[in-house]
Amino acid sequence: MDKILDIRSLKKYYGRGENVTKAVDGISFYVLPGEFVGIMGPSGSGKTTLLNCIASIVRPTEGEICLEGVNTAAFNEKQQMEYRGKKMGYLFQDFKLLDNLTGRENILMPAAIHGMKKQESERQIRRLAGYLGLDRILDKYPAQMSGGERQRIAAARALILNPSVILADEPTGALDTKNARTLLEELKKLNTEQKRTILMVTHNPDAASFCSRILILRDGVIFHELRRRQDSETRQEFYGRITDVMAKLGGGGANVL
Amino acid sequence: MFFRLVRKNGRKTRRENGIFFVSLIISIIAFYIFLSLENQDVIVFLKTMESDAVQKLLALLPVFYGVSLFFLFFLVYFSGLYQLQRRKYEFGVLLMLGMKRSRLFLLLLAEDIWNSLASLLIGIPIAVFLSEMISMITSKVVGLGIIGHHFTFSPGAVLLTAAGFAGIKLAAFALLSGKMVRREILYYFQDEGEEERRASGSLWNVLSLAGGLLCLGAAYAAALSGAAWSSLRAMCLTVVIGIAGMFLVFSGLGPFLERVWKGKQKGLGIFTARQLTEQVSLHWKPLVISSLLFLAAFCLLGYGTAAADTLSDQSMVHSADFTFYGEKRDVEEALKETGAGACLEEPYEMRCALLYTDAIPFDVLEEDMKAYVHEIDFGTLINAASGLEDQDERLYLESRLSYFEEPYLIALSGYNSVLEAEGKEPMHLDADEIALYQNPQSIPEVGRTGMKKILAENPTVKIDGDDYWVYGTVCTEPLVADRIISLNNSIIVPDELYEELKSPSESSYWNVMLKEEYVEEYGMMQAVYTVNELLQDTDLEYESYLQSMGRQLFYRVASSYLTIYLAVIFFVIANTVLSVQFLMHQRRTGERVRILTFLGAGYDLLCVSAEQQVRWYFLLPLAAAAINSIFGLPSLIVGMTGSRIGSGDLAFLISGLIVIASVSVIEYVYMKAVVHLNNRHLLSLVRRTEERQESL
């Protein structure tokens, strides 16, 4: 199967000389179409920097980020703008909705920025509204929505341009347990039913248990990788394995695995 | 370290807030020019002629000074508010590092003083230069000549400018920083909350808009019909209704504008529309105030420039530079003795006398005067006036002609001398012909047109039973040097008839013109001024053309100076309020820009959206002011001249339109400056997005 995302020797260093901080230090991995990959790790392990490099929000120091065979790390600013939103959908912890636009207008914003035809964007919004159950909240302003509703709107906004990959940075971070669970189930549904490729940063083992594969980062490198045994392992069992690893990780690297 | 920080921050503030810095400098320039008015050549000159009026004007200056300080306070306050908000984070860091609040207060105060000094140091020299230029240009325009000009510097004006400026700066500073310094440290690190959308039903908006339009319509109607000018109460009512109308229109305007703006869905169209709607819905009050200030500035500028225009338009055609009262021999002797005669032409006589008629109560007249009483009957003229179709003309002339019952008589020879002195053809009257004379300033348009109609019917006037034809036009040339004193309701009669009809109360005036070559050498005003000085010590009773000119000049100079000055101040304040309001809103909603960059909106696209917002945000109050001024300017004419707009007022309207056009250019520059400032803010946001992400 062709890799949808191929990260090769990716490095992101801050500072110079002795003061250099290696946020991402030569990470390589690939993602296949339809995969739901989780990225975990303690604070400062480089997970958000890695996600931001992939999202083109941060320019890497070295390495390649190939999305569908094209190295996006070498893009100029204009190409990056094209790429953002169009090839990548982004879900933020704090939703990042425009508070002066209605749900519908928020969803349509990437379509307007990237010049999608009106008919097509209307068709997409109808499809997404039906799929994510947004009909009731489309004409509400973010201030009139619950956290879960806001994140569903943000998800629809991330999906409107049919991006190749959805990047999610702690998408459940600002939600209560019930809404967090609902959102994760929706993401899972998107992954299994629509074969959407999702890359999610999380520190929450429960959220991570919805993924099919988890990359655990420490000090800017991939420290460990967990794969869910799709046929034989339940989500609860996978969750157990994740918590075990995270506990050991918290107890000191020397004793781990 | 402290002073280095002060200097560095001061420089940074000036660079980053150039728009406000320039606004302050403009205000300082306007202040100085206004306060040094006393030293302007024209005013120095007018002081010699119209010292009372000039003193009154100068006594009024402190009032204008106070009013402009009051308005300027808002400019300083708003620009200060913006600057403090912008630097909030920096203050938070300083406090976190252990800087005492009192020291932070001192730091801000020192920066403020430093920047104020910088604006004064730049503003005052420019103001002195401009003041001198204005002084020279005005004297040249009014015919004073610039030979006698010498450089003047008014330390009093500098002191007052600096003191006033420092006063409002300190007051605004105390208010702003006092509030800021008392805050919890956490406040300095918090982003300004994005404002709540104003929840208002569409019915309220419709009602508000409709009510506002009705109020405006009523105010326009009252202003244009002249009803507003009928009394102070009516004027106040019109102004209040107009202002209320503006407030109501703007408070309900947001949702309607949204529909217009939302039409453009391309790019950031929806976002731009929402930003604008939010700005209008949330900040409609400053918008209305700015719009009203623009309107005031437009009207004042229109009026001021029209008044300034007329300075060069002083009618130089006149019949006498000096008018002497008394015997010809005394006049000639005095002119010879003082040497003034060398500059003057031969005097000519202007005779007029009251015609004693039946209208004078018989018992009032002394016995020996009764022989001079004559019968005069304007019956046919009054009948002709009663037959006029136009009601305004009819009513005016019927009442006006009744005043001719006891007219003044003017000898034809004297009037013809007036015409000759003006370079016009003399008038010929047959022995059975007379002409009506009226003061040109006292005839309104209806009087002119009505009189033309009835004189076309060849009416007659009966004097002592004999019919006299009335000359086809009404004579209006000024008879003596001072135009303010002029005869009204008089009749010009051939000299023989004059001798026959005149009463013993005859007055004789001697009109004299300046020699042409003398005028050419020294200029009109200077020549009259010199002769006037020569004659000052004689016993001659006289008045000069200069006095009349001086009076008119004074009114025009005073009104153009004051109106242009106020207009500039209003204009600067309105623009500053708009700029600050806009930029503060952009700063508060900066997070939205960051979100848009995440969604793929580039810096260029964001700049296009911001530019559209600036354009609309400025155009909205400007357009409202322009529409209002279309009604305001004609209303000013109606109010000032008491007549409907005539062809003579066209210049006034044209000058108003020219002002609006030039103001639009300045406004464009202002808008560009705000766009530039905002684009820098956008760039910093886009960059900060990256930095923030990198720091995670």
Coordinates of C-alpha atoms in Angstrom, one line a residue, chain A residues 12 14 48-49 52 57-58 81 84-85 92 96-102 105 109 112-114 141 157, chain B residues 194 197 262 265 267-268 270-271 274-275 278 591-592 595-602 690 693-694 696:
Chain A
K12 CA 13.6 20.7 14.5
Y14 CA 15.9 25.8 18.4
T48 CA 3.2 19.1 19.2
T49 CA 6.4 20.3 17.3
N52 CA 3.2 21.5 13.7
I57 CA 3.0 25.8 10.9
V58 CA 6.7 25.3 11.8
M81 CA -0.8 28.4 2.4
R84 CA -2.7 24.3 4.9
G85 CA -6.4 23.5 5.1
F92 CA -7.2 22.2 17.9
K96 CA -10.1 27.9 17.3
L97 CA -13.5 28.8 15.9
L98 CA -14.1 32.4 14.7
D99 CA -16.5 33.7 17.3
N100 CA -18.0 36.3 15.0
L101 CA -19.1 33.7 12.5
T102 CA -21.9 31.2 12.7
E105 CA -19.7 30.2 8.2
M109 CA -14.3 29.6 5.7
A112 CA -13.8 30.4 0.8
I113 CA -10.1 30.9 1.4
H114 CA -9.1 28.2 -1.0
Y141 CA -22.6 31.3 17.0
R157 CA -14.3 22.7 9.1
Chain B
E194 CA -13.3 39.6 22.2
R197 CA -22.0 40.4 19.9
K262 CA -22.2 39.7 3.0
Q265 CA -18.5 35.5 -0.2
G267 CA -12.0 34.9 0.0
L268 CA -12.4 36.4 3.4
I270 CA -17.8 36.8 5.2
F271 CA -15.1 37.4 7.8
R274 CA -18.7 40.2 10.1
Q275 CA -15.8 42.2 11.4
E278 CA -19.4 44.0 14.6
E591 CA -6.8 35.7 17.8
R592 CA -9.2 35.5 14.8
I595 CA -7.0 31.1 13.3
L596 CA -7.3 32.3 9.8
T597 CA -3.6 31.7 9.2
F598 CA -4.0 28.2 10.5
L599 CA -6.8 27.7 7.9
G600 CA -4.5 28.8 5.1
A601 CA -5.2 32.5 4.8
G602 CA -1.9 34.2 3.8
E690 CA 4.7 30.7 14.3
Q693 CA 3.8 27.2 18.1
E694 CA 7.6 26.9 18.2
L696 CA 5.3 24.7 22.6

